[in-house]
Coordinates of C-alpha atoms (C1' of nucleotides) in Angstrom, one line a residue:
Chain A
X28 CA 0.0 0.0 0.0
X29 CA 1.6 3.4 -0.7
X30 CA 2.4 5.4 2.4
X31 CA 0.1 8.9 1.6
X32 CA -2.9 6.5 0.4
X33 CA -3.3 5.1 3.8
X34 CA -6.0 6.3 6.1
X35 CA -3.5 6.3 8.7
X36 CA -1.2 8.5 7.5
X37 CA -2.0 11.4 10.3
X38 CA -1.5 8.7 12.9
X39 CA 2.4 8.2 11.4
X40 CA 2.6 12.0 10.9
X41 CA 2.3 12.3 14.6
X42 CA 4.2 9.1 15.8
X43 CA 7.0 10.1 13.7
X44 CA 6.9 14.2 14.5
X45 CA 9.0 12.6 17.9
X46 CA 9.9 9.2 17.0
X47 CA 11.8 8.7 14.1
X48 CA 11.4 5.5 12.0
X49 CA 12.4 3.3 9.4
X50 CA 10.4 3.6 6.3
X51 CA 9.8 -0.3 7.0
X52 CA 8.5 0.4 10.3
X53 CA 6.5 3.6 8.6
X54 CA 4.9 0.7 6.1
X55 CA 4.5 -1.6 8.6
X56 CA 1.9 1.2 10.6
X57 CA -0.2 2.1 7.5
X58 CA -0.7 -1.4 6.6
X59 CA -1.9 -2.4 9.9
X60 CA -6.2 -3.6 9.5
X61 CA -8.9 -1.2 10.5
X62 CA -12.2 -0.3 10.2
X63 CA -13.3 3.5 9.5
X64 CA -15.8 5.4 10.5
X65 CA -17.5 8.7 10.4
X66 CA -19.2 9.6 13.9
X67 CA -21.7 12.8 14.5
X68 CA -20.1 15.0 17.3
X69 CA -21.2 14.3 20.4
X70 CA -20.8 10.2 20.2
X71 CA -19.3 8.0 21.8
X72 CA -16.2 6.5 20.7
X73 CA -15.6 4.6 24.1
X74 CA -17.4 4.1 27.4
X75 CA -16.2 3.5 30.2
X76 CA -16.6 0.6 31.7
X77 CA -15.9 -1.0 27.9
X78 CA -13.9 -4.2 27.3
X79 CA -12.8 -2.6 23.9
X80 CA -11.1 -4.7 21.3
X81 CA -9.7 -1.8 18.9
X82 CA -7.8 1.1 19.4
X83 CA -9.4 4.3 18.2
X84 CA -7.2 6.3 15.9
X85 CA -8.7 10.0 15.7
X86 CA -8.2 10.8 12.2
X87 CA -10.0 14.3 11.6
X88 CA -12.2 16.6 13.7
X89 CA -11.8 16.8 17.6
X90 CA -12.2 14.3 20.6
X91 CA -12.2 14.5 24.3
X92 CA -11.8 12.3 27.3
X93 CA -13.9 12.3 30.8
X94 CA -14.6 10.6 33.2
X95 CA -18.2 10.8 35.7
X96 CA -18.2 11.2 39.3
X97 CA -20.5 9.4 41.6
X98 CA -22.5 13.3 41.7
X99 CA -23.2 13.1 38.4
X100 CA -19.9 15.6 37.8
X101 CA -18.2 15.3 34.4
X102 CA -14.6 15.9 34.4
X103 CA -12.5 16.5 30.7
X104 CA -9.8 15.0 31.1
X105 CA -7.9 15.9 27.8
X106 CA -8.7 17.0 24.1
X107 CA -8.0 15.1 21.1
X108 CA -7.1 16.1 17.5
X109 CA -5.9 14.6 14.4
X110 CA -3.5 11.6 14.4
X111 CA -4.0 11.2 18.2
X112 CA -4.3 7.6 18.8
X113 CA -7.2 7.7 21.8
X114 CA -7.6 4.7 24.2
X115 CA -3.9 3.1 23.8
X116 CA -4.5 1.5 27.4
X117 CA -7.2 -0.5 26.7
X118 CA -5.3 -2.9 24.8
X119 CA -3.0 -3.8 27.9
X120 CA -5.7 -3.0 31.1
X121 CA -8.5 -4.7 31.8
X122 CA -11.5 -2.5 31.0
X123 CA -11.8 1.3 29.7
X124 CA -11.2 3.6 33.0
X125 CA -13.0 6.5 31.2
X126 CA -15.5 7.5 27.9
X127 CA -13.9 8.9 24.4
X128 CA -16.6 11.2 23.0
X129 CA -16.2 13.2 20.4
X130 CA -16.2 17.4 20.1
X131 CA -16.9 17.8 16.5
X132 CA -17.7 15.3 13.5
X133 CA -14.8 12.8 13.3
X134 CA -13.3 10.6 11.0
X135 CA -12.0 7.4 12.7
X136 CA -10.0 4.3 12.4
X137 CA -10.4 1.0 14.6
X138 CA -7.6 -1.2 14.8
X139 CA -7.9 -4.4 16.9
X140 CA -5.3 -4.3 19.3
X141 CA -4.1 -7.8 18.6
X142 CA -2.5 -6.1 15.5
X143 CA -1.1 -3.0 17.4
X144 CA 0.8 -5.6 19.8
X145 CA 2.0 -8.1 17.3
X146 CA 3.9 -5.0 15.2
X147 CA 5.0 -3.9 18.8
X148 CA 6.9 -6.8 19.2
X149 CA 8.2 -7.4 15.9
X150 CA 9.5 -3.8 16.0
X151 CA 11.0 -2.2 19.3
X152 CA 11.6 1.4 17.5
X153 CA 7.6 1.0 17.1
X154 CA 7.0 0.1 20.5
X155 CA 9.1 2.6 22.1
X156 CA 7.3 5.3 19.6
X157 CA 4.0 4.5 21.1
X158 CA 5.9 3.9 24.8
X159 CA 6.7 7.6 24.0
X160 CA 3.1 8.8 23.2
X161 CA 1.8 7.4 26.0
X162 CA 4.5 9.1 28.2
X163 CA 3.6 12.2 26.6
X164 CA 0.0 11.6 27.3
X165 CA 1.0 11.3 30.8
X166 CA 2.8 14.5 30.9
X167 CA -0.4 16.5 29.6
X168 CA -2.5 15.2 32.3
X169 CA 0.0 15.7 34.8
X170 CA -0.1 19.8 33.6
X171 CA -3.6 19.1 33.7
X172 CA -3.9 18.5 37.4
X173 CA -1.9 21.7 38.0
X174 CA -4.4 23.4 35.8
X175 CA -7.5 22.3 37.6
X176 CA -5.3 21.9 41.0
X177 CA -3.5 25.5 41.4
X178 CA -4.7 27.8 38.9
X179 CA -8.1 30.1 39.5
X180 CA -10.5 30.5 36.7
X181 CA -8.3 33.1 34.5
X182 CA -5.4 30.9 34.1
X183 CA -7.3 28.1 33.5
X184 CA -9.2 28.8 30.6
X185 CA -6.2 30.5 29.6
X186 CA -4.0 27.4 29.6
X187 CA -6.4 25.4 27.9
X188 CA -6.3 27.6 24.8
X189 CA -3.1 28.1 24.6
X190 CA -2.3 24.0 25.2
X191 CA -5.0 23.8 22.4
X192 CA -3.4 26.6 19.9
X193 CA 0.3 24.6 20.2
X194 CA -1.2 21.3 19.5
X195 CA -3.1 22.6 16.4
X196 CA -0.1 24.7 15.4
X197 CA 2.1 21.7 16.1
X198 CA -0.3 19.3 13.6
X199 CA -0.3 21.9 11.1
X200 CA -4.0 22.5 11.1
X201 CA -4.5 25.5 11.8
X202 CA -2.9 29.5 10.9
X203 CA -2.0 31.7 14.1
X204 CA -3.7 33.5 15.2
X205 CA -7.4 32.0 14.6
X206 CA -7.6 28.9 16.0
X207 CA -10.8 26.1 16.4
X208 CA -12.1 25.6 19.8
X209 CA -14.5 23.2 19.4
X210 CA -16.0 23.1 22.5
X211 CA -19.3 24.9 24.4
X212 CA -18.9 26.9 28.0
X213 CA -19.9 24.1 29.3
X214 CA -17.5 21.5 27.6
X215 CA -14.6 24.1 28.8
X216 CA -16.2 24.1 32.3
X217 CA -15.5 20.2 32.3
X218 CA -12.3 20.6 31.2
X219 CA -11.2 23.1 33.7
X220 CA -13.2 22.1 37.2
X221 CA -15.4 25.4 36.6
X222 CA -19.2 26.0 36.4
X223 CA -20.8 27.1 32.6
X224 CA -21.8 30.6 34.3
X225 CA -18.2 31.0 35.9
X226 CA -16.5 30.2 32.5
X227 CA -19.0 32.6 30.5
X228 CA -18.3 35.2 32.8
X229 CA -14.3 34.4 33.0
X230 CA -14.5 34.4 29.0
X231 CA -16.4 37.8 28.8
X232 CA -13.0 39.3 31.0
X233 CA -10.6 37.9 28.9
X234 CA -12.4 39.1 25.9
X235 CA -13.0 42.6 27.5
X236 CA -8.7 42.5 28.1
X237 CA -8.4 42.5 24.6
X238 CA -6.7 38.8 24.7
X239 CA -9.4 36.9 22.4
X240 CA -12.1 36.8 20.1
X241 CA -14.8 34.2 19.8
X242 CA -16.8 33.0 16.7
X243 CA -18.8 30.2 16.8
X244 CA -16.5 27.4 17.4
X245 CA -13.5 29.0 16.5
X246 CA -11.3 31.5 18.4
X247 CA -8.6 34.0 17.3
X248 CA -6.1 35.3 20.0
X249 CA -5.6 38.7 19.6
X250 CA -2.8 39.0 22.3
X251 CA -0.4 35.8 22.4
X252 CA 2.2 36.5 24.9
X253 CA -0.4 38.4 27.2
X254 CA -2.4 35.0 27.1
X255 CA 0.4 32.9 27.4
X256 CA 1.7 34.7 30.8
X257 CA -2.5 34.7 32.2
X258 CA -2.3 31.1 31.4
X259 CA 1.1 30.1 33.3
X260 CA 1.7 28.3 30.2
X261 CA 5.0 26.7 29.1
X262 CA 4.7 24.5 26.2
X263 CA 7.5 22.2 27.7
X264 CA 5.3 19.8 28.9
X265 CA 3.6 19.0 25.4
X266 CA 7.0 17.7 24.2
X267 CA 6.3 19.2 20.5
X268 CA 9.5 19.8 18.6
X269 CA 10.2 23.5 18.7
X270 CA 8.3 25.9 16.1
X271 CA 10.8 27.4 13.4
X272 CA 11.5 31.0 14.4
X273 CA 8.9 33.4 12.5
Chain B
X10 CA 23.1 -12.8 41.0
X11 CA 20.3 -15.0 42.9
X12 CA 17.0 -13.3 42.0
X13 CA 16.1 -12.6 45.8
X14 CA 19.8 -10.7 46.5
X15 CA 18.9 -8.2 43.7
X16 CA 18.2 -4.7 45.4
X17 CA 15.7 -4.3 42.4
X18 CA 13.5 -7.3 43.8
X19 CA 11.2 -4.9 44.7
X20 CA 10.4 -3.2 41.2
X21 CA 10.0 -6.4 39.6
X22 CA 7.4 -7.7 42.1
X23 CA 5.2 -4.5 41.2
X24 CA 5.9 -5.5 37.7
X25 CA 4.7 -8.6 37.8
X26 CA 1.9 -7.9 39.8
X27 CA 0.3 -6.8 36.6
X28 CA 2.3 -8.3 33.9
X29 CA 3.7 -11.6 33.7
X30 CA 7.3 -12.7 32.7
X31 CA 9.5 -15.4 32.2
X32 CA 12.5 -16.6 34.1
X33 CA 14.7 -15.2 31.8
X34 CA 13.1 -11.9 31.6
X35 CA 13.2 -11.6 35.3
X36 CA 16.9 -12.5 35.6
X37 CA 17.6 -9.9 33.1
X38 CA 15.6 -7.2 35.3
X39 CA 17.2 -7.8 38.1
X40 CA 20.6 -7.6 36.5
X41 CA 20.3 -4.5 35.6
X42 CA 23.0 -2.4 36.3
X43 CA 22.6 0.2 39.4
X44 CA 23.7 2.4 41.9
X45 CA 22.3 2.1 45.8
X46 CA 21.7 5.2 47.5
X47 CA 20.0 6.4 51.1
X48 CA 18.1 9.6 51.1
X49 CA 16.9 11.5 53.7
X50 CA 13.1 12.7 53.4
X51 CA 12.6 15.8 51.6
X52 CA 15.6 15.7 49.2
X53 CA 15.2 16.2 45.5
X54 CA 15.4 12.8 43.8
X55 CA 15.0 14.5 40.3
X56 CA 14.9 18.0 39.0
X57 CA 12.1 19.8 37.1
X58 CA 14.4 21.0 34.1
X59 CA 16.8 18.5 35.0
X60 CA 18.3 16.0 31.9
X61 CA 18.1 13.1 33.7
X62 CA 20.5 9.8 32.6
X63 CA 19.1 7.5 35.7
X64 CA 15.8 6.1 36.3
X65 CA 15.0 6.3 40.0
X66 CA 13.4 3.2 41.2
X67 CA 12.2 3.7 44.5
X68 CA 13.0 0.6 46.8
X69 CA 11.6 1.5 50.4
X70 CA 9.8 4.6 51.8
X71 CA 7.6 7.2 50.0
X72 CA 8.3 9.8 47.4
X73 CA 6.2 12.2 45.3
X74 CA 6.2 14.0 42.3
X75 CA 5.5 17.5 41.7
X76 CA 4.7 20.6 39.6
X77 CA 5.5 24.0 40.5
X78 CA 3.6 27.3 39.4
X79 CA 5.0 30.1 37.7
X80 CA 2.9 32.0 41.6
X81 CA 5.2 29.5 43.3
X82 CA 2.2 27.0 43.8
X83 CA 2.8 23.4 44.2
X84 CA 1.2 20.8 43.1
X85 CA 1.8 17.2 43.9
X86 CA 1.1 14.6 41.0
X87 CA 1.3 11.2 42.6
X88 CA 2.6 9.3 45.3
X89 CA 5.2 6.5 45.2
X90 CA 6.1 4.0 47.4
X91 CA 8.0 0.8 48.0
X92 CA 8.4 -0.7 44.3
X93 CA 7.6 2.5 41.7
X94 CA 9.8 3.2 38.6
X95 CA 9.5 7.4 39.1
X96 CA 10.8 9.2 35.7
X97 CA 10.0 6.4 33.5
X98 CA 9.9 9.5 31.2
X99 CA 12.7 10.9 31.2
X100 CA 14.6 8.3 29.6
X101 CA 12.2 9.1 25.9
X102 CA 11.6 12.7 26.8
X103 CA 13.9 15.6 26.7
X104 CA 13.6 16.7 30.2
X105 CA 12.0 16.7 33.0
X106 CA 8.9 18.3 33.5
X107 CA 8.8 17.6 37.0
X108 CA 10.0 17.0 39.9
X109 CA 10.6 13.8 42.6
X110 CA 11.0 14.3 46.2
X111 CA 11.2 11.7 49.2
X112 CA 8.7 12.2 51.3
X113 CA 10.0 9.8 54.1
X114 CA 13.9 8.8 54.0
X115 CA 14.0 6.4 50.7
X116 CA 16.3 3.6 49.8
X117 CA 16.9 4.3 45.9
X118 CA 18.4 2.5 42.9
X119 CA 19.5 4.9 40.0
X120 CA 19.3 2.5 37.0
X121 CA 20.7 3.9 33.3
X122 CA 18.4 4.8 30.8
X123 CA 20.2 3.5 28.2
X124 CA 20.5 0.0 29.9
X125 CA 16.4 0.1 30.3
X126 CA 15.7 0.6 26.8
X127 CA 18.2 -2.3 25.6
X128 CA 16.3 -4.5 27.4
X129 CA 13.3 -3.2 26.4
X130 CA 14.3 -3.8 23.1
X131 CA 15.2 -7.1 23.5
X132 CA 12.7 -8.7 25.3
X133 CA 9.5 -7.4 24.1
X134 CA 7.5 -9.0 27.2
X135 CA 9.6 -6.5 29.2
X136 CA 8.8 -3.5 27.1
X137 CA 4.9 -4.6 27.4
X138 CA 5.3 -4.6 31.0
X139 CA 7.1 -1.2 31.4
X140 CA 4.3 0.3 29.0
X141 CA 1.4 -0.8 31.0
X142 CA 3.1 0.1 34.2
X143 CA 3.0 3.9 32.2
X144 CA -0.5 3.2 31.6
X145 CA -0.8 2.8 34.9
X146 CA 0.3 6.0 35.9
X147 CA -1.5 7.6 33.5
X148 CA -4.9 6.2 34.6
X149 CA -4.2 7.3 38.4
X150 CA -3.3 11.0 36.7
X151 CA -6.6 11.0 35.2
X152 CA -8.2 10.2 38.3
X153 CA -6.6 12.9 40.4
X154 CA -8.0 15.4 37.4
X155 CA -11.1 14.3 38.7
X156 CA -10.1 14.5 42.1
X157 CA -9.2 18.3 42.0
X158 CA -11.7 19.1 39.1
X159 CA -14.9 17.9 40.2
X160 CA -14.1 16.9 43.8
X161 CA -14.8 18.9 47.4
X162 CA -12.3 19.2 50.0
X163 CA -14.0 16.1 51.8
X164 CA -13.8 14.1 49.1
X165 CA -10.5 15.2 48.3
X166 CA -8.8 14.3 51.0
X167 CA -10.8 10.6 51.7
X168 CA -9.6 9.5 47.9
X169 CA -6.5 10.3 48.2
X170 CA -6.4 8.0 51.6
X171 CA -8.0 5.4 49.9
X172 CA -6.0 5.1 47.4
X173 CA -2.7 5.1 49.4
X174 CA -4.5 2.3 51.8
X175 CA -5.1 0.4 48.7
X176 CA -1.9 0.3 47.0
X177 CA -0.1 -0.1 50.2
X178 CA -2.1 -3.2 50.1
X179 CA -1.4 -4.3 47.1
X180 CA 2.2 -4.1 47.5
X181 CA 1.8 -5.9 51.1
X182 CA 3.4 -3.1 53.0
X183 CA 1.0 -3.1 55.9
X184 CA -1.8 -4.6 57.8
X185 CA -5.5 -2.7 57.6
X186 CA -6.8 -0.9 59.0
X187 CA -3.5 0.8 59.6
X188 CA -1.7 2.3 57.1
X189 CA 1.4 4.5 56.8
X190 CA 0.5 8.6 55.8
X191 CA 3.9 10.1 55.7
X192 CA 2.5 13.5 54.4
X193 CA 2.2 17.0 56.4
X194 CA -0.9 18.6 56.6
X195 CA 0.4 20.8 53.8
X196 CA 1.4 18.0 51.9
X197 CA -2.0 16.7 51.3
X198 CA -2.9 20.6 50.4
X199 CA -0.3 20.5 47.8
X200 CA -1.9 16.9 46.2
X201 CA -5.6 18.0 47.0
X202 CA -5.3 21.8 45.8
X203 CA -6.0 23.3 49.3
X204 CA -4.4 25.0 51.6
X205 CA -2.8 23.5 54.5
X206 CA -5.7 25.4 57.1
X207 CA -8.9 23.5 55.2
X208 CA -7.2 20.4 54.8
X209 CA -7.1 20.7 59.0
X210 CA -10.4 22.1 59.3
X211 CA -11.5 18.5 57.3
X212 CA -9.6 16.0 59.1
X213 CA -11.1 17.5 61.9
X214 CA -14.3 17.0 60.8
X215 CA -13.6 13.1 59.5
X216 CA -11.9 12.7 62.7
X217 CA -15.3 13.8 64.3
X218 CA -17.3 11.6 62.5
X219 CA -15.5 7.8 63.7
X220 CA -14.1 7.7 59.6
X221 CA -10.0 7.9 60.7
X222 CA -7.8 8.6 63.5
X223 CA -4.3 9.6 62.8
X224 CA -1.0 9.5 64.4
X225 CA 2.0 11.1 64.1
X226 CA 3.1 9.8 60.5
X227 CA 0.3 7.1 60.1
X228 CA -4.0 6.7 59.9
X229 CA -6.2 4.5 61.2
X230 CA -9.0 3.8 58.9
X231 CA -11.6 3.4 61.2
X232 CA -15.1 2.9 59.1
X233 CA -13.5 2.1 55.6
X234 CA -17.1 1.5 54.1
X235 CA -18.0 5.3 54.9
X236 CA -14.4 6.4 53.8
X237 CA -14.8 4.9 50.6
X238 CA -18.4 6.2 50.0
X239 CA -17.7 9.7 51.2
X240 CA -14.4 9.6 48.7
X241 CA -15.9 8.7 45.5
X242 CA -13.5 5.7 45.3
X243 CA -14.1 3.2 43.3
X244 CA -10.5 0.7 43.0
X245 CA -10.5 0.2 39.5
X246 CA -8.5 3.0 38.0
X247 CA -5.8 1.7 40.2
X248 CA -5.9 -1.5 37.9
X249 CA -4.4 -3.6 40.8
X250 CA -5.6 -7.4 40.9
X251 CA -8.4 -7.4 43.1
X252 CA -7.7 -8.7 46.8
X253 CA -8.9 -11.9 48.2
X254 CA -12.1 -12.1 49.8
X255 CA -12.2 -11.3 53.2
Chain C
dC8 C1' -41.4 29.0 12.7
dG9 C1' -40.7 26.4 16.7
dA10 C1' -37.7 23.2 19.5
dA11 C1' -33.4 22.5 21.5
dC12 C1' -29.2 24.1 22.6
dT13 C1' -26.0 27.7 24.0
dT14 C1' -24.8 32.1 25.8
dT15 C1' -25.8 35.8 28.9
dT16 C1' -27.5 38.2 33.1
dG17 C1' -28.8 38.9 38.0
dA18 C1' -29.2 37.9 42.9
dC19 C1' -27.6 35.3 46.5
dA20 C1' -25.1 31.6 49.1
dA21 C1' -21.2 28.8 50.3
dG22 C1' -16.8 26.8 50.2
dC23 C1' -12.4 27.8 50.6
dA24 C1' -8.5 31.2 50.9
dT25 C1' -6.1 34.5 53.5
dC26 C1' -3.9 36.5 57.4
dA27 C1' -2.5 36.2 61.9
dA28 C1' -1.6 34.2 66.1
dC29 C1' -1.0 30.5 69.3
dA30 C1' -0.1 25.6 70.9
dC31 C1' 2.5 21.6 70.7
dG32 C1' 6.3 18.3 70.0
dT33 C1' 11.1 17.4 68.8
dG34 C1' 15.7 18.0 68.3
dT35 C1' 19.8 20.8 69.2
dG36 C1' 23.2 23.3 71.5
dG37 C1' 24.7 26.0 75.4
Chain D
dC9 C1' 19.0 19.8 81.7
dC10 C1' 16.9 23.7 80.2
dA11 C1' 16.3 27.2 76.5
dC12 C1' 15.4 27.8 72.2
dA13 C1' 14.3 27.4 67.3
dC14 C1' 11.8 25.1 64.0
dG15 C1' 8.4 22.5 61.9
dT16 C1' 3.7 21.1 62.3
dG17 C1' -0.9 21.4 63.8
dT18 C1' -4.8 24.3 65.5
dT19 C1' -7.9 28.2 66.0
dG20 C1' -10.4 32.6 64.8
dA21 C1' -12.0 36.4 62.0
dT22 C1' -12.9 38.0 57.5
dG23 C1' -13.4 38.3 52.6
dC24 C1' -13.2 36.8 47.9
dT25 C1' -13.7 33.4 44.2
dT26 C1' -16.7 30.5 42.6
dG27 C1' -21.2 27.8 42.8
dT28 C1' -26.2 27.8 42.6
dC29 C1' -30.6 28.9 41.0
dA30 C1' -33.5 31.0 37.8
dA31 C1' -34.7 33.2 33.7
dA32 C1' -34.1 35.7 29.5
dA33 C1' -31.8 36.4 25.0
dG34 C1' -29.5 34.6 21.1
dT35 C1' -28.4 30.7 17.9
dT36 C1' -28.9 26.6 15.1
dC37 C1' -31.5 23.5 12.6
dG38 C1' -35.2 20.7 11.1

DNA sequence: CGAACTTTTGACAAGCATCAACACGTGTGG
DNA sequence: CCACACGTGTTGATGCTTGTCAAAAGTTCG
């Protein structure tokens, strides 16, 4: 199969963006089975609870993770764009720990994990590749507990966007400085440990300070380092390579 | 070496709690070269910003990991004890984007990177197992998201006892309903997102109502039931093998 | 054009933070 | 052995950030 014919070619974009591989490993990735789909927003991809059997591979539009509390509390627990391979730990733990949902309409891939595992062990740069993505993972939620841990409503929402404006940038889909933010008040309240009214009013400040403008599901930030410094944000922690100098 | 006169003993029973390996495997896990060292509690075990050669396993006591705010806030991440590989990461990532502290006087093995990921790459079962042991860790980050998104102080503070009673069960370093807590009040702030006053103000009032009693450096759990309900806990995230029935 | 969702606004309450002081235990040195 | 400093736990008074409840206005879409 040629490489760019491949539905999975976003997946290998992002793998390989910090894990360099052969072009026989590259091959190896875009020939592995799947099933696509297109979903509506708002479905799910996973629920928790699930004994899944595929991986979901995000392959355009926007996802997001959460988790429920015994309250009835939703809690975000990170956002999802193209390439990002959601659910990775359902192929080695028991049972799905939390739900996959998606933001916007998505296009995505299933690949039974029995697949992802077999090429894992037939090619260590592949398994440390995803090793790395899923350490990377780990270091985005551990920001996010900061965020939602030690930062008031300002710096959260702040953070948020700009965690959400390097990603884009980073997956080339998107031109500074307008970026999508696919998500309601409410979704960003989830995401942040904040109340719909607290973010709408949070929002209407930050727009008022000159940092941001809204439209529809889309954003464009009119005042980048000002955001960046409300936000506490250092992109260190996403692990992207470093944007050429502009 | 005889398996049981390996210092690392420890790490590889937490790895094969979850993950199962061969003889050989084993043998090559506990080979694996090392230095020994003592440390008192509160020293730095790794650096945020630091470029980090050695993996820290942690082979007695209690560390943590944590965040700092550009404010000066602190955020705690995770707790470790008796068995955890801390800074997994840094051996595929960059740098650290964190930091590790003891929180009681440790008994540490610094083990190469280098020498991890060679054997990694040669036995593929051991690769498996160091991934899902990431996994792991990146389920418990989601939870504590949850913890200090969606969660009052109450609850807070009872899941994050539950969950060091549980995995110091797992790791059979103590009898309920006794457990070691070798965190300051301003500790469990810094992991909860309060301050060091309402975490007091809290225990007092689970003190008041028969759920815990503490001392000094370690909690009695005296109505785990209630504990359990009152922290939203629910084991599974934790992805330990369930324990045998009472 | 109406139903359903999303954003916005207002009034009010509550949980938690902040500041400041004091109590208690422990280890250290004079 | 006592005096002292230091870290930790405790208490009180006060105020701010954020939550809650309720309703209206704007938006999207069939």
């Amino acid at each position: 199969m040629p490489a760019d014919s491949s539905a999975l070619a976003p997946v290998v974009a992002k793998l390989t963006r910090r894990s360099p591989l052969d072009p026989v490993e590259i091959d190896a990735l875009l020939a592995l089975p799947h099933r696509l789909m297109d979903k509506d927003a708002a479905s799910y991809l996973v629920r928790e609870g699930d004994r899944a059997l595929d991986c979901v591979a995000l392959l355009s539009g926007f996802a997001h993770r959460s988790k429920t509390t015994g309250a009835g509390g939703r809690q975000i627990l990170s956002i999802h764009l193209r390439g990002d391979l959601l659910d990775l730990q359902n192929g080695l733990l028991a049972r799905a720990d939390h739900s996959v949902q998606a933001l916007s309409a998505v296009k995505v891939a299933f690949i039974p994990y029995r697949a992802i595992l077999d090429l894992a062990a037939a090619y260590p740069a592949i398994a440390r590749a995803l090793w790395r993505d899923t350490l990377v993972d780990g270091s985005i939620f551990r920001e996010w507990i900061v965020n939602v841990g030690r930062r008031d409503a300002r710096q959260r929402i702040s953070h948020l966007l700009c965690e959400l404006a390097v990603r884009q940038e980073a997956a080339g889909l998107c031109q500074a400085p307008r970026y999508e933010w696919p998500m309601t008040q409410e979704q960003i309240g989830d995401a942040t440990g904040l109340t719909p009214v607290h973010v709408n009013r949070t929002l209407q400040g930050m727009r008022s300070r000159g940092l941001l403008s809204t439209d529809k599901r889309s954003v464009t930030i009119t005042n980048w380092p000002k955001l960046q410094a409300e936000g506490d944000f250092n992109r260190a922690y996403l692990h992207e390579p470093e944007p050429l100098a502009p």
